[in-house]
Amino acid sequence: MNNRYAVILAAGKGTRMKSDLYKVLHPVCGKPMVQHIVDELKQCSISRMIAVVGHGAEMVKDQLGQDVSYVLQEEQLGTGHAVMRAEGLLNGESGTTVVLCGDTPLITRETIEALLHEHEQRKAKATILTAVADDPAGYGRILRNQAGAVEKIVEHKDASDEERLVKEINTGTYCFDNEALFAALKQVKNDNVQGEYYLPDVIEILRAQGELIAAYQSPDFNETIGVNDRVALSKAESLMKQRINEKLMRAGVTMIDPVQTYVSADAKIGRETVLYPGCIIKGETIIGERCTIGPFTEIENSKIGNETTVRQSVVLDSDVGSLVSIGPFAHLRPKTQLSDHVKVGNFVELKKAVMGEGSKASHLSYLGDAEIGDHVNVGCGSITVNYDGKNKYLTKIEDGAFIGCNTNLIAPVTVGKDAFVAAGSTITEDVPGEALAIARQRQTNKEGYVKKNN
């Protein structure tokens, strides 16, 4: 196999987005557009990926990290000029270079591989990724000869009435023989209204030299769309969501209403799991098999075991076991860990809390900075008082303990194994194992109080 390189054009500011966020960093289904492209390229035996960056260069580098090399295009003088910036890294290298725009998040590994295969099999000097558009207005048209070879690309504004009837369009993604690419780029001129260097001019230069220009037609026009404004971003989001949801459903996930179910590109969901409408699954969430999620549940960067139910709740950066029941209206904040068979009921909030197997907090409790053992019952209205205004402190509740309703546990404090805390107590000292702690004022009834004060 030839060496393969990729150049990702990611230098444009994207003024039509009307955003402070650099265009290629706008997310589609939770992942920046340019990251979608890099992740697909990683699966294509690419020897080296190069991102041409400009505006927001440091933010792009922070996002893509060391998987990609970077070159700077300080002035945006066209697509040809952008690819020229990569000459220092690729000049003289033999092999194939694929050039993609950083705002085409829907392109897939399969299409990139097919384009590379067509280019290499036909030993072409350049291969264009084309697509058939129902409405090709504004796109460059692909004109082929009787043998099917590409004769030229005609821009819409320059096309004749007959040429405008052609629906096969240039998507802006190409494969080149690497050495031929950089040799031809040296001949590209900027004698046009914009004063820019255009990459498609390389096609004309190579064709004029008698080189073979090939084309691969994408089976799906939607893969090739570029995102230039918020309307196109919304369309890309919708198409990506549909793709993700269909893939999950075909793998055995049930979605009651896919239109109202949002799953990130990096999430993984097991077979026989049911997602109800209004669910939002973000980040690198992993959900096991035979779970019930939703309706109206948000889960982000969390792991959920098998046969767990999460209803109308929020789970963030947490690790949840199997056969767990969460909600309705529970909130698991970051670094929460729930073992198997745990119950977290309505209006319970957990933060940096660990709950052992079979433990439960059924309703109206706050448990923050807490280590809770196995088979602990936390009564309604109980609170771990973990913050003194400056520092956070740990509460420990050991196996088998019973915490009565409306209890305040003033951290740092430990409730021992199989201990009981009476309802309404405010616990400020450790409770020994198997002890009963009562920390409340003895009740006093003032007879005749109302009459005396009237």
Short mmCIF file of C-alpha atoms in Angstrom, two decimals:
data_model
loop_
_atom_site.label_atom_id
_atom_site.label_comp_id
_atom_site.label_asym_id
_atom_site.label_seq_id
_atom_site.Cartn_x
_atom_site.Cartn_y
_atom_site.Cartn_z
CA MET A 1 0.00 0.00 0.00
CA ASN A 2 1.20 3.52 -0.84
CA ASN A 3 1.88 6.01 1.89
CA ARG A 4 -1.25 7.99 2.61
CA TYR A 5 -1.41 11.55 3.90
CA ALA A 6 -4.28 13.81 4.78
CA VAL A 7 -4.49 17.60 4.69
CA ILE A 8 -7.43 19.10 6.57
CA LEU A 9 -8.29 22.68 5.63
CA ALA A 10 -9.21 24.29 8.95
CA ALA A 11 -7.98 27.86 8.74
CA GLY A 12 -11.13 29.81 7.88
CA LYS A 13 -12.74 31.93 10.56
CA GLY A 14 -16.29 31.22 9.40
CA THR A 15 -17.72 34.74 9.48
CA ARG A 16 -21.15 33.51 8.37
CA MET A 17 -21.44 31.55 11.61
CA LYS A 18 -21.50 34.91 13.45
CA SER A 19 -19.81 33.27 16.39
CA ASP A 20 -16.90 33.80 18.74
CA LEU A 21 -16.18 30.07 18.39
CA TYR A 22 -13.86 29.07 15.56
CA LYS A 23 -15.99 27.47 12.82
CA VAL A 24 -14.55 23.94 12.71
CA LEU A 25 -14.91 23.67 16.50
CA HIS A 26 -18.68 24.02 16.42
CA PRO A 27 -20.06 20.71 17.68
CA VAL A 28 -22.24 18.30 15.76
CA CYS A 29 -23.86 15.76 18.10
CA GLY A 30 -21.50 16.79 20.84
CA LYS A 31 -18.23 16.59 18.89
CA PRO A 32 -16.42 19.42 17.04
CA MET A 33 -16.74 19.19 13.27
CA VAL A 34 -13.01 18.83 12.69
CA GLN A 35 -12.78 16.07 15.31
CA HIS A 36 -15.36 14.05 13.37
CA ILE A 37 -13.08 14.20 10.33
CA VAL A 38 -9.93 13.27 12.25
CA ASP A 39 -11.69 10.31 13.90
CA GLU A 40 -12.80 8.99 10.51
CA LEU A 41 -9.32 9.46 9.02
CA LYS A 42 -7.77 7.47 11.88
CA GLN A 43 -9.53 4.42 10.49
CA CYS A 44 -8.11 4.87 6.97
CA SER A 45 -4.43 3.85 7.34
CA ILE A 46 -3.28 7.46 7.06
CA SER A 47 0.47 7.86 7.64
CA ARG A 48 0.24 11.50 8.63
CA MET A 49 -2.54 14.01 9.18
CA ILE A 50 -1.88 17.72 8.78
CA ALA A 51 -4.30 20.44 9.79
CA VAL A 52 -3.93 23.83 8.14
CA VAL A 53 -4.91 26.26 10.88
CA GLY A 54 -5.36 30.01 11.03
CA HIS A 55 -7.94 31.72 13.17
CA GLY A 56 -8.22 30.00 16.53
CA ALA A 57 -5.15 27.86 15.83
CA GLU A 58 -4.41 27.18 19.50
CA MET A 59 -7.96 26.06 20.19
CA VAL A 60 -7.82 23.61 17.28
CA LYS A 61 -4.49 22.25 18.54
CA ASP A 62 -5.94 21.83 22.02
CA GLN A 63 -8.85 19.87 20.56
CA LEU A 64 -6.97 17.58 18.18
CA GLY A 65 -3.79 17.14 20.23
CA GLN A 66 -0.80 15.16 19.01
CA ASP A 67 -2.69 13.00 16.53
CA VAL A 68 -2.24 15.77 13.98
CA SER A 69 0.61 17.94 12.69
CA TYR A 70 -0.08 21.64 12.18
CA VAL A 71 0.85 24.32 9.68
CA LEU A 72 -0.24 27.94 9.90
CA GLN A 73 -2.01 29.87 7.14
CA GLU A 74 -1.75 33.43 8.43
CA GLU A 75 -3.59 34.93 5.45
CA GLN A 76 -6.53 33.08 3.97
CA LEU A 77 -5.72 33.29 0.27
CA GLY A 78 -7.70 30.35 -1.02
CA THR A 79 -7.72 26.56 -0.82
CA GLY A 80 -4.66 26.17 -3.03
CA HIS A 81 -2.72 28.56 -0.83
CA ALA A 82 -3.83 26.56 2.25
CA VAL A 83 -2.49 23.28 0.85
CA MET A 84 0.76 25.01 -0.08
CA ARG A 85 1.34 25.58 3.65
CA ALA A 86 1.78 21.81 4.05
CA GLU A 87 4.62 21.65 1.52
CA GLY A 88 7.30 21.76 4.21
CA LEU A 89 5.95 18.55 5.72
CA LEU A 90 5.00 16.65 2.55
CA ASN A 91 7.22 17.92 -0.28
CA GLY A 92 9.12 15.08 -1.94
CA GLU A 93 7.09 12.35 -0.28
CA SER A 94 5.68 9.66 -2.56
CA GLY A 95 2.15 8.43 -2.01
CA THR A 96 -1.41 9.70 -1.94
CA THR A 97 -2.69 12.85 -0.28
CA VAL A 98 -6.36 13.32 0.48
CA VAL A 99 -7.51 16.91 1.01
CA LEU A 100 -10.65 17.57 3.04
CA CYS A 101 -12.40 20.65 4.36
CA GLY A 102 -12.67 20.89 8.13
CA ASP A 103 -16.34 21.84 7.96
CA THR A 104 -17.59 18.56 6.42
CA PRO A 105 -18.38 16.54 9.58
CA LEU A 106 -20.66 14.00 7.90
CA ILE A 107 -18.05 12.38 5.68
CA THR A 108 -17.45 8.75 6.63
CA ARG A 109 -14.50 6.40 6.75
CA GLU A 110 -16.18 4.25 4.08
CA THR A 111 -16.38 7.12 1.62
CA ILE A 112 -12.80 8.24 2.26
CA GLU A 113 -11.58 4.66 1.80
CA ALA A 114 -13.56 4.28 -1.43
CA LEU A 115 -12.11 7.54 -2.76
CA LEU A 116 -8.57 6.43 -1.90
CA HIS A 117 -9.16 3.01 -3.45
CA GLU A 118 -10.50 4.50 -6.71
CA HIS A 119 -7.52 6.85 -6.92
CA GLU A 120 -4.91 4.17 -6.26
CA GLN A 121 -6.50 1.48 -8.44
CA ARG A 122 -6.75 3.76 -11.43
CA LYS A 123 -3.27 5.22 -10.84
CA ALA A 124 -4.72 8.69 -11.29
CA LYS A 125 -2.83 11.87 -10.54
CA ALA A 126 -5.98 13.40 -9.07
CA THR A 127 -9.35 12.00 -8.06
CA ILE A 128 -12.35 14.14 -7.21
CA LEU A 129 -15.03 13.17 -4.71
CA THR A 130 -18.30 13.97 -6.44
CA ALA A 131 -21.94 13.64 -5.51
CA VAL A 132 -25.33 13.94 -7.18
CA ALA A 133 -27.31 16.93 -5.89
CA ASP A 134 -31.04 17.33 -6.35
CA ASP A 135 -30.42 21.06 -6.48
CA PRO A 136 -26.88 21.63 -7.77
CA ALA A 137 -27.16 25.43 -7.89
CA GLY A 138 -23.98 27.07 -6.64
CA TYR A 139 -21.82 23.96 -7.03
CA GLY A 140 -19.13 23.30 -9.61
CA ARG A 141 -20.31 20.75 -12.20
CA ILE A 142 -18.35 17.62 -13.12
CA LEU A 143 -18.15 17.18 -16.90
CA ARG A 144 -17.10 13.72 -18.09
CA ASN A 145 -16.24 12.39 -21.53
CA GLN A 146 -17.87 9.31 -23.09
CA ALA A 147 -15.34 7.06 -21.33
CA GLY A 148 -16.39 8.46 -17.96
CA ALA A 149 -13.16 10.33 -17.32
CA VAL A 150 -13.36 13.84 -15.94
CA GLU A 151 -12.74 16.45 -18.57
CA LYS A 152 -13.21 19.55 -16.44
CA ILE A 153 -14.95 21.21 -13.53
CA VAL A 154 -17.16 24.13 -14.46
CA GLU A 155 -18.20 26.57 -11.75
CA HIS A 156 -21.91 27.36 -11.65
CA LYS A 157 -21.45 30.98 -12.65
CA ASP A 158 -19.38 29.94 -15.69
CA ALA A 159 -21.58 27.02 -16.80
CA SER A 160 -23.75 27.08 -19.89
CA ASP A 161 -27.46 26.32 -19.65
CA GLU A 162 -26.76 22.77 -20.81
CA GLU A 163 -23.91 22.30 -18.31
CA ARG A 164 -26.11 23.55 -15.49
CA LEU A 165 -28.40 20.59 -16.10
CA VAL A 166 -25.61 18.31 -14.86
CA LYS A 167 -26.32 17.21 -11.29
CA GLU A 168 -22.95 15.65 -10.48
CA ILE A 169 -21.09 18.25 -8.43
CA ASN A 170 -17.61 18.82 -7.02
CA THR A 171 -17.67 18.32 -3.22
CA GLY A 172 -14.30 19.96 -2.54
CA THR A 173 -12.65 16.73 -1.37
CA TYR A 174 -9.79 15.32 -3.47
CA CYS A 175 -7.06 12.71 -3.70
CA PHE A 176 -3.75 13.58 -5.35
CA ASP A 177 -0.49 11.96 -6.18
CA ASN A 178 1.48 13.85 -3.54
CA GLU A 179 4.47 14.79 -5.70
CA ALA A 180 2.24 15.84 -8.62
CA LEU A 181 0.13 17.94 -6.24
CA PHE A 182 2.94 20.14 -5.00
CA ALA A 183 4.52 20.42 -8.45
CA ALA A 184 1.20 21.66 -9.86
CA LEU A 185 0.56 24.02 -6.94
CA LYS A 186 3.66 25.97 -7.99
CA GLN A 187 1.86 26.76 -11.25
CA VAL A 188 -1.41 27.94 -9.74
CA LYS A 189 -2.08 31.65 -10.33
CA ASN A 190 -4.21 34.11 -8.40
CA ASP A 191 -5.37 36.15 -11.39
CA ASN A 192 -9.02 36.15 -10.38
CA VAL A 193 -11.43 38.64 -8.81
CA GLN A 194 -10.66 37.43 -5.27
CA GLY A 195 -6.91 37.30 -5.82
CA GLU A 196 -6.81 33.79 -4.34
CA TYR A 197 -5.14 30.50 -5.21
CA TYR A 198 -7.74 27.80 -5.88
CA LEU A 199 -7.06 24.10 -5.39
CA PRO A 200 -9.34 23.03 -8.29
CA ASP A 201 -6.88 24.79 -10.62
CA VAL A 202 -4.50 21.90 -9.91
CA ILE A 203 -7.00 19.61 -11.64
CA GLU A 204 -6.89 21.73 -14.80
CA ILE A 205 -3.07 21.90 -14.73
CA LEU A 206 -2.74 18.11 -14.42
CA ARG A 207 -5.36 17.50 -17.12
CA ALA A 208 -3.55 19.86 -19.49
CA GLN A 209 -0.41 17.80 -18.89
CA GLY A 210 -2.28 14.72 -20.09
CA GLU A 211 -2.56 13.14 -16.64
CA LEU A 212 -5.49 10.94 -15.68
CA ILE A 213 -8.15 12.70 -13.62
CA ALA A 214 -10.56 10.29 -11.96
CA ALA A 215 -13.68 10.74 -9.88
CA TYR A 216 -15.50 8.76 -7.24
CA GLN A 217 -19.17 9.49 -6.76
CA SER A 218 -20.33 9.42 -3.15
CA PRO A 219 -23.47 7.31 -2.68
CA ASP A 220 -24.88 9.92 -0.28
CA PHE A 221 -24.88 13.63 -1.08
CA ASN A 222 -25.52 14.48 2.58
CA GLU A 223 -22.07 13.20 3.54
CA THR A 224 -20.46 15.93 1.52
CA ILE A 225 -22.26 19.02 2.75
CA GLY A 226 -20.15 21.82 4.21
CA VAL A 227 -21.23 23.86 7.22
CA ASN A 228 -20.93 27.59 6.65
CA ASP A 229 -23.69 29.02 8.84
CA ARG A 230 -26.03 28.10 11.69
CA VAL A 231 -28.70 26.80 9.30
CA ALA A 232 -26.27 24.31 7.78
CA LEU A 233 -25.00 23.43 11.26
CA SER A 234 -28.55 22.56 12.29
CA LYS A 235 -28.98 20.40 9.20
CA ALA A 236 -25.71 18.58 9.90
CA GLU A 237 -26.81 18.00 13.49
CA SER A 238 -30.10 16.52 12.32
CA LEU A 239 -28.45 14.25 9.75
CA MET A 240 -25.78 13.08 12.19
CA LYS A 241 -28.41 12.40 14.86
CA GLN A 242 -30.40 10.32 12.40
CA ARG A 243 -27.27 8.37 11.44
CA ILE A 244 -26.32 7.67 15.06
CA ASN A 245 -29.83 6.67 16.07
CA GLU A 246 -30.35 4.37 13.12
CA LYS A 247 -27.04 2.63 13.81
CA LEU A 248 -27.98 2.09 17.45
CA MET A 249 -31.46 0.82 16.61
CA ARG A 250 -30.08 -1.63 14.07
CA ALA A 251 -27.72 -2.86 16.79
CA GLY A 252 -30.61 -3.65 19.13
CA VAL A 253 -31.40 -0.41 20.99
CA THR A 254 -35.05 0.63 21.20
CA MET A 255 -35.91 4.30 20.73
CA ILE A 256 -39.55 5.11 21.37
CA ASP A 257 -39.22 8.36 19.40
CA PRO A 258 -35.86 8.75 17.60
CA VAL A 259 -36.68 12.31 16.56
CA GLN A 260 -36.71 13.37 20.22
CA THR A 261 -33.73 11.28 21.33
CA TYR A 262 -30.22 12.77 21.27
CA VAL A 263 -27.13 10.55 21.50
CA SER A 264 -23.56 11.75 21.09
CA ALA A 265 -21.29 10.33 18.43
CA ASP A 266 -19.02 8.71 21.04
CA ALA A 267 -21.70 7.12 23.25
CA LYS A 268 -22.12 3.34 23.40
CA ILE A 269 -25.44 1.68 24.29
CA GLY A 270 -26.09 -2.04 24.76
CA ARG A 271 -28.77 -4.27 23.27
CA GLU A 272 -32.33 -4.29 24.57
CA THR A 273 -31.89 -0.90 26.23
CA VAL A 274 -34.89 1.38 25.80
CA LEU A 275 -34.53 5.14 25.36
CA TYR A 276 -37.68 7.17 25.93
CA PRO A 277 -38.37 10.58 24.33
CA GLY A 278 -36.44 13.58 25.56
CA CYS A 279 -33.28 11.67 26.47
CA ILE A 280 -29.96 13.45 25.95
CA ILE A 281 -26.92 11.16 26.07
CA LYS A 282 -23.68 13.18 25.89
CA GLY A 283 -19.95 12.60 25.65
CA GLU A 284 -18.35 9.19 26.03
CA THR A 285 -21.23 7.69 27.97
CA ILE A 286 -21.48 3.88 28.10
CA ILE A 287 -24.88 2.35 28.85
CA GLY A 288 -25.21 -1.39 29.30
CA GLU A 289 -27.84 -3.87 28.16
CA ARG A 290 -31.52 -4.05 29.10
CA CYS A 291 -31.57 -0.59 30.68
CA THR A 292 -34.49 1.82 30.71
CA ILE A 293 -33.51 5.45 30.22
CA GLY A 294 -35.90 8.37 30.41
CA PRO A 295 -38.09 10.02 29.52
CA PHE A 296 -36.34 13.40 29.82
CA THR A 297 -33.05 12.16 31.24
CA GLU A 298 -29.61 13.70 30.68
CA ILE A 299 -26.53 11.50 31.00
CA GLU A 300 -23.03 12.83 30.27
CA ASN A 301 -19.63 11.08 30.36
CA SER A 302 -20.98 8.37 32.63
CA LYS A 303 -21.01 4.59 32.79
CA ILE A 304 -24.29 2.76 33.41
CA GLY A 305 -24.38 -0.99 34.09
CA ASN A 306 -26.92 -3.55 32.91
CA GLU A 307 -30.63 -3.55 33.75
CA THR A 308 -30.50 -0.11 35.34
CA THR A 309 -33.38 2.37 35.22
CA VAL A 310 -32.88 6.14 35.07
CA ARG A 311 -36.05 8.25 34.93
CA GLN A 312 -36.32 12.03 34.55
CA SER A 313 -32.88 12.54 36.06
CA VAL A 314 -29.43 14.04 35.45
CA VAL A 315 -26.27 11.91 35.66
CA LEU A 316 -22.91 13.64 35.14
CA ASP A 317 -19.42 12.09 35.16
CA SER A 318 -20.59 9.22 37.34
CA ASP A 319 -20.20 5.43 37.50
CA VAL A 320 -23.43 3.51 38.03
CA GLY A 321 -23.69 -0.25 38.54
CA SER A 322 -26.24 -2.81 37.38
CA LEU A 323 -29.83 -3.24 38.59
CA VAL A 324 -29.79 0.31 39.94
CA SER A 325 -32.88 2.53 40.15
CA ILE A 326 -32.42 6.29 39.75
CA GLY A 327 -35.14 8.91 39.84
CA PRO A 328 -37.47 10.38 39.08
CA PHE A 329 -35.86 13.82 39.49
CA ALA A 330 -32.51 12.69 40.93
CA HIS A 331 -29.25 14.50 40.31
CA LEU A 332 -25.93 12.62 40.26
CA ARG A 333 -23.13 15.16 40.16
CA PRO A 334 -19.52 14.35 39.17
CA LYS A 335 -17.54 11.55 40.84
CA THR A 336 -20.58 9.72 42.13
CA GLN A 337 -20.23 5.92 42.24
CA LEU A 338 -23.19 3.59 42.73
CA SER A 339 -22.71 -0.14 43.22
CA ASP A 340 -25.22 -2.77 42.08
CA HIS A 341 -28.80 -2.82 43.43
CA VAL A 342 -28.63 0.79 44.70
CA LYS A 343 -31.76 2.94 44.81
CA VAL A 344 -31.58 6.73 44.44
CA GLY A 345 -35.11 8.10 44.53
CA ASN A 346 -36.93 11.31 43.76
CA PHE A 347 -35.26 14.62 44.57
CA VAL A 348 -32.03 13.04 45.82
CA GLU A 349 -28.77 14.82 44.99
CA LEU A 350 -25.39 13.08 45.17
CA LYS A 351 -21.98 14.72 44.77
CA LYS A 352 -18.68 12.84 44.98
CA ALA A 353 -20.56 10.14 46.85
CA VAL A 354 -19.97 6.38 46.91
CA MET A 355 -22.88 4.06 47.69
CA GLY A 356 -22.28 0.38 48.32
CA GLU A 357 -24.33 -2.56 47.10
CA GLY A 358 -27.99 -2.54 48.05
CA SER A 359 -27.93 0.87 49.72
CA LYS A 360 -30.75 3.32 49.17
CA ALA A 361 -31.65 6.97 49.53
CA SER A 362 -35.24 6.96 48.44
CA HIS A 363 -36.22 10.62 48.58
CA LEU A 364 -35.37 14.23 49.36
CA SER A 365 -31.75 13.90 50.50
CA TYR A 366 -28.38 15.51 49.79
CA LEU A 367 -25.32 13.28 50.08
CA GLY A 368 -22.10 15.06 49.23
CA ASP A 369 -18.50 13.93 49.89
CA ALA A 370 -19.78 10.70 51.37
CA GLU A 371 -18.64 7.09 51.58
CA ILE A 372 -21.67 4.89 52.17
CA GLY A 373 -21.29 1.17 52.69
CA ASP A 374 -23.45 -1.78 51.68
CA HIS A 375 -27.13 -2.10 52.62
CA VAL A 376 -27.39 1.34 54.20
CA ASN A 377 -30.76 3.06 54.44
CA VAL A 378 -30.69 6.86 54.24
CA GLY A 379 -34.01 8.30 55.37
CA CYS A 380 -36.01 11.09 53.78
CA GLY A 381 -34.62 14.57 54.26
CA SER A 382 -31.14 13.48 55.38
CA ILE A 383 -28.13 15.65 54.63
CA THR A 384 -24.38 15.25 54.83
CA VAL A 385 -23.27 18.70 55.96
CA ASN A 386 -19.97 18.72 54.10
CA TYR A 387 -19.02 22.39 53.68
CA ASP A 388 -18.01 24.96 56.29
CA GLY A 389 -17.67 27.84 53.84
CA LYS A 390 -14.02 27.11 53.03
CA ASN A 391 -13.39 23.35 53.03
CA LYS A 392 -15.24 20.13 52.20
CA TYR A 393 -15.27 17.23 54.68
CA LEU A 394 -16.03 13.52 54.41
CA THR A 395 -18.93 11.60 55.91
CA LYS A 396 -18.58 7.83 56.32
CA ILE A 397 -21.57 5.55 56.83
CA GLU A 398 -20.54 1.94 57.28
CA ASP A 399 -22.32 -1.25 56.19
CA GLY A 400 -25.83 -1.87 57.43
CA ALA A 401 -26.33 1.50 59.12
CA PHE A 402 -29.79 3.07 59.30
CA ILE A 403 -30.09 6.84 59.03
CA GLY A 404 -33.45 8.13 60.20
CA CYS A 405 -35.44 10.83 58.43
CA ASN A 406 -34.43 14.47 58.67
CA THR A 407 -30.92 13.74 59.93
CA ASN A 408 -27.98 16.14 59.62
CA LEU A 409 -24.57 14.48 59.58
CA ILE A 410 -22.02 17.20 60.34
CA ALA A 411 -18.79 16.17 58.60
CA PRO A 412 -16.21 14.96 59.29
CA VAL A 413 -18.12 12.18 60.98
CA THR A 414 -18.44 8.37 60.86
CA VAL A 415 -21.51 6.25 61.52
CA GLY A 416 -20.37 2.75 62.42
CA LYS A 417 -21.49 -0.63 61.08
CA ASP A 418 -25.12 -1.55 61.82
CA ALA A 419 -25.61 1.65 63.83
CA PHE A 420 -28.92 3.52 64.05
CA VAL A 421 -29.39 7.29 63.94
CA ALA A 422 -32.75 8.46 65.24
CA ALA A 423 -34.92 10.64 63.05
CA GLY A 424 -34.44 14.36 63.47
CA SER A 425 -30.90 14.06 64.85
CA THR A 426 -27.98 16.37 64.20
CA ILE A 427 -24.88 14.19 64.49
CA THR A 428 -21.61 15.95 65.31
CA GLU A 429 -19.63 13.03 66.78
CA ASP A 430 -18.81 9.55 65.52
CA VAL A 431 -21.45 6.89 66.16
CA PRO A 432 -20.03 3.48 67.25
CA GLY A 433 -21.09 0.33 65.43
CA GLU A 434 -24.42 -1.18 66.56
CA ALA A 435 -25.18 1.94 68.64
CA LEU A 436 -28.29 4.12 68.59
CA ALA A 437 -27.55 7.83 68.30
CA ILE A 438 -30.18 10.38 69.33
CA ALA A 439 -29.18 14.00 69.02
CA ARG A 440 -32.24 16.21 69.39
CA GLN A 441 -33.87 18.41 72.05
CA ARG A 442 -36.28 16.56 74.32
CA GLN A 443 -39.83 17.57 73.50
CA THR A 444 -41.48 20.06 75.87
CA ASN A 445 -45.21 20.90 75.71
CA LYS A 446 -46.29 24.26 77.17
CA GLU A 447 -49.84 23.76 78.34
CA GLY A 448 -52.17 26.72 77.76
CA TYR A 449 -49.56 28.61 75.71
CA VAL A 450 -52.05 30.04 73.22
CA LYS A 451 -54.44 31.48 75.78
CA LYS A 452 -51.65 33.04 77.85
CA ASN A 453 -50.36 34.94 74.80
CA ASN A 454 -53.71 36.27 73.60
#
